[in-house]
PDB file of C-alpha atoms in Angstrom:
ATOM      1  CA  ARG A   1     -36.316 -16.135  -5.400  1.00 43.00           C
ATOM      2  CA  PRO A   2     -34.661 -19.199  -3.849  1.00 50.00           C
ATOM      3  CA  HIS A   3     -31.464 -20.366  -5.457  1.00 48.00           C
ATOM      4  CA  SER A   4     -31.077 -24.027  -6.190  1.00 53.00           C
ATOM      5  CA  GLY A   5     -27.680 -25.577  -5.749  1.00 56.00           C
ATOM      6  CA  ASP A   6     -24.776 -25.181  -3.383  1.00 58.00           C
ATOM      7  CA  LEU A   7     -23.836 -21.561  -2.761  1.00 63.00           C
ATOM      8  CA  GLY A   8     -20.704 -22.523  -0.860  1.00 67.00           C
ATOM      9  CA  CYS A   9     -19.448 -20.882   2.282  1.00 70.00           C
ATOM     10  CA  VAL A  10     -18.499 -17.318   2.975  1.00 69.00           C
ATOM     11  CA  PRO A  11     -14.692 -17.225   3.324  1.00 67.00           C
ATOM     12  CA  ALA A  12     -13.484 -16.989   6.894  1.00 75.00           C
ATOM     13  CA  PRO A  13     -11.213 -14.071   7.770  1.00 77.00           C
ATOM     14  CA  ASP A  14      -7.540 -14.913   7.453  1.00 80.00           C
ATOM     15  CA  ALA A  15      -6.061 -14.698  10.957  1.00 86.00           C
ATOM     16  CA  ALA A  16      -2.554 -14.197   9.529  1.00 85.00           C
ATOM     17  CA  ALA A  17      -3.555 -11.222   7.348  1.00 86.00           C
ATOM     18  CA  PRO A  18      -2.753  -8.487   9.910  1.00 90.00           C
ATOM     19  CA  HIS A  19       0.796  -9.841  10.271  1.00 90.00           C
ATOM     20  CA  ARG A  20       1.248  -9.866   6.465  1.00 90.00           C
ATOM     21  CA  TYR A  21      -0.078  -6.315   6.173  1.00 93.00           C
ATOM     22  CA  ARG A  22       2.371  -5.160   8.853  1.00 94.00           C
ATOM     23  CA  SER A  23       5.175  -6.885   6.937  1.00 95.00           C
ATOM     24  CA  LEU A  24       4.045  -5.167   3.742  1.00 96.00           C
ATOM     25  CA  HIS A  25       4.026  -1.816   5.521  1.00 97.00           C
ATOM     26  CA  GLU A  26       7.587  -2.462   6.729  1.00 96.00           C
ATOM     27  CA  ALA A  27       8.647  -3.404   3.184  1.00 97.00           C
ATOM     28  CA  ILE A  28       7.121  -0.195   1.830  1.00 97.00           C
ATOM     29  CA  LEU A  29       8.921   1.893   4.464  1.00 97.00           C
ATOM     30  CA  ALA A  30      12.176   0.071   3.618  1.00 96.00           C
ATOM     31  CA  GLY A  31      11.793   1.099  -0.051  1.00 96.00           C
ATOM     32  CA  GLU A  32      11.405  -2.475  -1.309  1.00 96.00           C
ATOM     33  CA  VAL A  33       7.968  -2.012  -2.902  1.00 97.00           C
ATOM     34  CA  ILE A  34       7.480  -0.216  -6.205  1.00 97.00           C
ATOM     35  CA  ALA A  35       3.757  -0.963  -6.604  1.00 97.00           C
ATOM     36  CA  CYS A  36       1.055  -3.070  -4.992  1.00 97.00           C
ATOM     37  CA  HIS A  37      -2.489  -4.058  -5.950  1.00 95.00           C
ATOM     38  CA  ASP A  38      -5.043  -6.177  -4.101  1.00 92.00           C
ATOM     39  CA  LEU A  39      -6.648  -9.129  -5.853  1.00 91.00           C
ATOM     40  CA  SER A  40     -10.089  -8.626  -4.305  1.00 88.00           C
ATOM     41  CA  GLU A  41     -11.838  -7.358  -7.450  1.00 90.00           C
ATOM     42  CA  GLY A  42     -11.063  -9.444 -10.516  1.00 92.00           C
ATOM     43  CA  GLY A  43      -8.192 -11.504  -9.165  1.00 93.00           C
ATOM     44  CA  LEU A  44      -4.603 -11.751 -10.374  1.00 95.00           C
ATOM     45  CA  ALA A  45      -5.371 -11.160 -14.051  1.00 95.00           C
ATOM     46  CA  LEU A  46      -7.153  -7.863 -13.451  1.00 95.00           C
ATOM     47  CA  ALA A  47      -4.617  -6.658 -10.881  1.00 96.00           C
ATOM     48  CA  ALA A  48      -1.742  -7.376 -13.292  1.00 97.00           C
ATOM     49  CA  ALA A  49      -3.590  -5.660 -16.156  1.00 97.00           C
ATOM     50  CA  GLU A  50      -4.303  -2.570 -14.052  1.00 96.00           C
ATOM     51  CA  MET A  51      -0.686  -2.386 -12.897  1.00 96.00           C
ATOM     52  CA  CYS A  52       0.494  -2.621 -16.531  1.00 97.00           C
ATOM     53  CA  ILE A  53      -1.955   0.127 -17.501  1.00 96.00           C
ATOM     54  CA  ALA A  54      -0.816   2.394 -14.661  1.00 95.00           C
ATOM     55  CA  GLY A  55       2.890   1.970 -15.340  1.00 94.00           C
ATOM     56  CA  ARG A  56       2.652   1.498 -19.127  1.00 94.00           C
ATOM     57  CA  LEU A  57       4.993  -1.467 -18.675  1.00 96.00           C
ATOM     58  CA  GLY A  58       4.583  -5.124 -19.512  1.00 97.00           C
ATOM     59  CA  ALA A  59       4.622  -8.116 -17.195  1.00 97.00           C
ATOM     60  CA  ARG A  60       5.306 -11.812 -17.506  1.00 97.00           C
ATOM     61  CA  LEU A  61       3.455 -14.080 -15.077  1.00 96.00           C
ATOM     62  CA  ASP A  62       5.158 -17.463 -14.985  1.00 95.00           C
ATOM     63  CA  SER A  63       2.821 -18.879 -12.350  1.00 92.00           C
ATOM     64  CA  VAL A  64      -0.768 -18.176 -11.389  1.00 91.00           C
ATOM     65  CA  GLY A  65      -0.460 -19.907  -8.023  1.00 85.00           C
ATOM     66  CA  HIS A  66      -3.038 -22.625  -8.644  1.00 89.00           C
ATOM     67  CA  ASP A  67      -3.347 -25.813 -10.713  1.00 91.00           C
ATOM     68  CA  ASP A  68      -6.593 -24.508 -12.213  1.00 92.00           C
ATOM     69  CA  VAL A  69      -5.562 -21.525 -14.377  1.00 93.00           C
ATOM     70  CA  THR A  70      -9.014 -19.917 -14.219  1.00 92.00           C
ATOM     71  CA  VAL A  71      -9.032 -20.057 -10.422  1.00 91.00           C
ATOM     72  CA  GLY A  72      -5.453 -18.744 -10.312  1.00 92.00           C
ATOM     73  CA  LEU A  73      -6.217 -15.806 -12.587  1.00 94.00           C
ATOM     74  CA  PHE A  74      -9.626 -14.754 -11.294  1.00 93.00           C
ATOM     75  CA  SER A  75      -9.930 -15.852  -7.663  1.00 90.00           C
ATOM     76  CA  GLU A  76     -10.830 -12.875  -5.481  1.00 86.00           C
ATOM     77  CA  SER A  77      -9.527 -14.389  -2.248  1.00 77.00           C
ATOM     78  CA  MET A  78      -9.269 -11.932   0.612  1.00 78.00           C
ATOM     79  CA  GLY A  79      -5.861 -10.678   1.655  1.00 82.00           C
ATOM     80  CA  ARG A  80      -3.939 -11.533  -1.528  1.00 87.00           C
ATOM     81  CA  LEU A  81      -1.743  -8.868  -3.087  1.00 93.00           C
ATOM     82  CA  LEU A  82       0.324  -8.505  -6.238  1.00 96.00           C
ATOM     83  CA  VAL A  83       3.488  -6.655  -5.278  1.00 97.00           C
ATOM     84  CA  GLU A  84       6.142  -5.260  -7.591  1.00 97.00           C
ATOM     85  CA  VAL A  85       9.502  -5.345  -5.846  1.00 97.00           C
ATOM     86  CA  ALA A  86      12.724  -3.748  -7.050  1.00 93.00           C
ATOM     87  CA  PRO A  87      15.081  -6.502  -8.279  1.00 94.00           C
ATOM     88  CA  GLN A  88      17.748  -5.637  -5.722  1.00 96.00           C
ATOM     89  CA  HIS A  89      15.192  -6.074  -2.908  1.00 97.00           C
ATOM     90  CA  VAL A  90      13.590  -9.391  -3.900  1.00 97.00           C
ATOM     91  CA  ASP A  91      15.663 -11.477  -1.473  1.00 97.00           C
ATOM     92  CA  SER A  92      15.010  -9.217   1.514  1.00 96.00           C
ATOM     93  CA  PHE A  93      11.302  -8.997   0.621  1.00 97.00           C
ATOM     94  CA  LEU A  94      10.984 -12.784   0.431  1.00 96.00           C
ATOM     95  CA  GLU A  95      12.890 -13.174   3.696  1.00 96.00           C
ATOM     96  CA  ARG A  96      10.546 -10.689   5.379  1.00 94.00           C
ATOM     97  CA  PHE A  97       7.480 -12.715   4.295  1.00 92.00           C
ATOM     98  CA  GLY A  98       8.776 -16.281   4.480  1.00 90.00           C
ATOM     99  CA  ASP A  99       6.239 -18.718   3.018  1.00 89.00           C
ATOM    100  CA  ASP A 100       3.660 -15.927   2.588  1.00 90.00           C
ATOM    101  CA  ALA A 101       5.288 -14.581  -0.593  1.00 93.00           C
ATOM    102  CA  THR A 102       6.479 -16.084  -3.829  1.00 93.00           C
ATOM    103  CA  VAL A 103       7.902 -14.757  -7.092  1.00 96.00           C
ATOM    104  CA  ILE A 104       5.388 -15.370  -9.880  1.00 95.00           C
ATOM    105  CA  GLY A 105       6.929 -13.359 -12.707  1.00 96.00           C
ATOM    106  CA  ALA A 106       8.618 -10.137 -13.671  1.00 96.00           C
ATOM    107  CA  VAL A 107       7.971  -6.648 -14.984  1.00 97.00           C
ATOM    108  CA  THR A 108       9.062  -6.203 -18.588  1.00 97.00           C
ATOM    109  CA  ASP A 109       9.543  -3.269 -20.928  1.00 94.00           C
ATOM    110  CA  ASP A 110       8.135  -5.011 -24.010  1.00 96.00           C
ATOM    111  CA  GLY A 111       4.625  -3.563 -23.683  1.00 96.00           C
ATOM    112  CA  LEU A 112       2.951  -6.961 -23.273  1.00 97.00           C
ATOM    113  CA  LEU A 113       1.076  -8.630 -20.434  1.00 98.00           C
ATOM    114  CA  ARG A 114       1.950 -12.323 -20.714  1.00 97.00           C
ATOM    115  CA  LEU A 115      -0.114 -14.772 -18.682  1.00 94.00           C
ATOM    116  CA  ALA A 116      -1.498 -18.280 -19.067  1.00 89.00           C
ATOM    117  CA  GLY A 117       0.028 -18.654 -22.533  1.00 91.00           C
ATOM    118  CA  GLU A 118      -1.480 -15.417 -23.837  1.00 93.00           C
ATOM    119  CA  SER A 119       0.152 -12.077 -24.690  1.00 96.00           C
ATOM    120  CA  ILE A 120      -1.910  -8.903 -24.585  1.00 96.00           C
ATOM    121  CA  PRO A 121      -0.481  -5.537 -25.691  1.00 97.00           C
ATOM    122  CA  VAL A 122      -0.644  -3.018 -22.846  1.00 97.00           C
ATOM    123  CA  GLU A 123      -1.984  -0.384 -25.266  1.00 95.00           C
ATOM    124  CA  GLN A 124      -4.907  -2.727 -25.986  1.00 95.00           C
ATOM    125  CA  LEU A 125      -5.521  -2.931 -22.217  1.00 95.00           C
ATOM    126  CA  VAL A 126      -5.434   0.872 -22.012  1.00 94.00           C
ATOM    127  CA  THR A 127      -7.973   1.188 -24.835  1.00 93.00           C
ATOM    128  CA  ALA A 128     -10.264  -1.387 -23.220  1.00 92.00           C
ATOM    129  CA  HIS A 129      -9.990   0.368 -19.857  1.00 88.00           C
ATOM    130  CA  THR A 130     -10.442   3.951 -21.040  1.00 85.00           C
ATOM    131  CA  GLY A 131     -12.678   3.379 -24.033  1.00 82.00           C
ATOM    132  CA  ASP A 132      -9.919   5.206 -25.939  1.00 67.00           C
ATOM    133  CA  LEU A 133     -10.619   8.443 -24.024  1.00 58.00           C
ATOM    134  CA  ARG A 134      -6.968   9.235 -23.321  1.00 53.00           C
TER     135      ARG A 134
END
């Protein structure tokens, strides 16, 4: 069935992505990266939630990287990654990536995912993810 309305354009491949992935690989080998999750399925919000679930730690996202909070939280742009970096390695990680990386928040031990003015208990995320089949 034909779709009425503008479907937009398919995103073009990011020519700089291979360089960023090589930089990420170098950062991993250097021991700077604790965890990493792509944003291709669900965006930043889902990646942060899944990382909190996996580590049973909280996170505080101070920035979503976009003026439109919904776009910032749920955009599935190709080549974007959420990377947890050990505090002592943040400066070297940022130097390695230049303008291709920014600090958007921090890992916490309070058991809450805090983003866009909301706080969600990590245990509630676990229950939603597993259907309470732990």
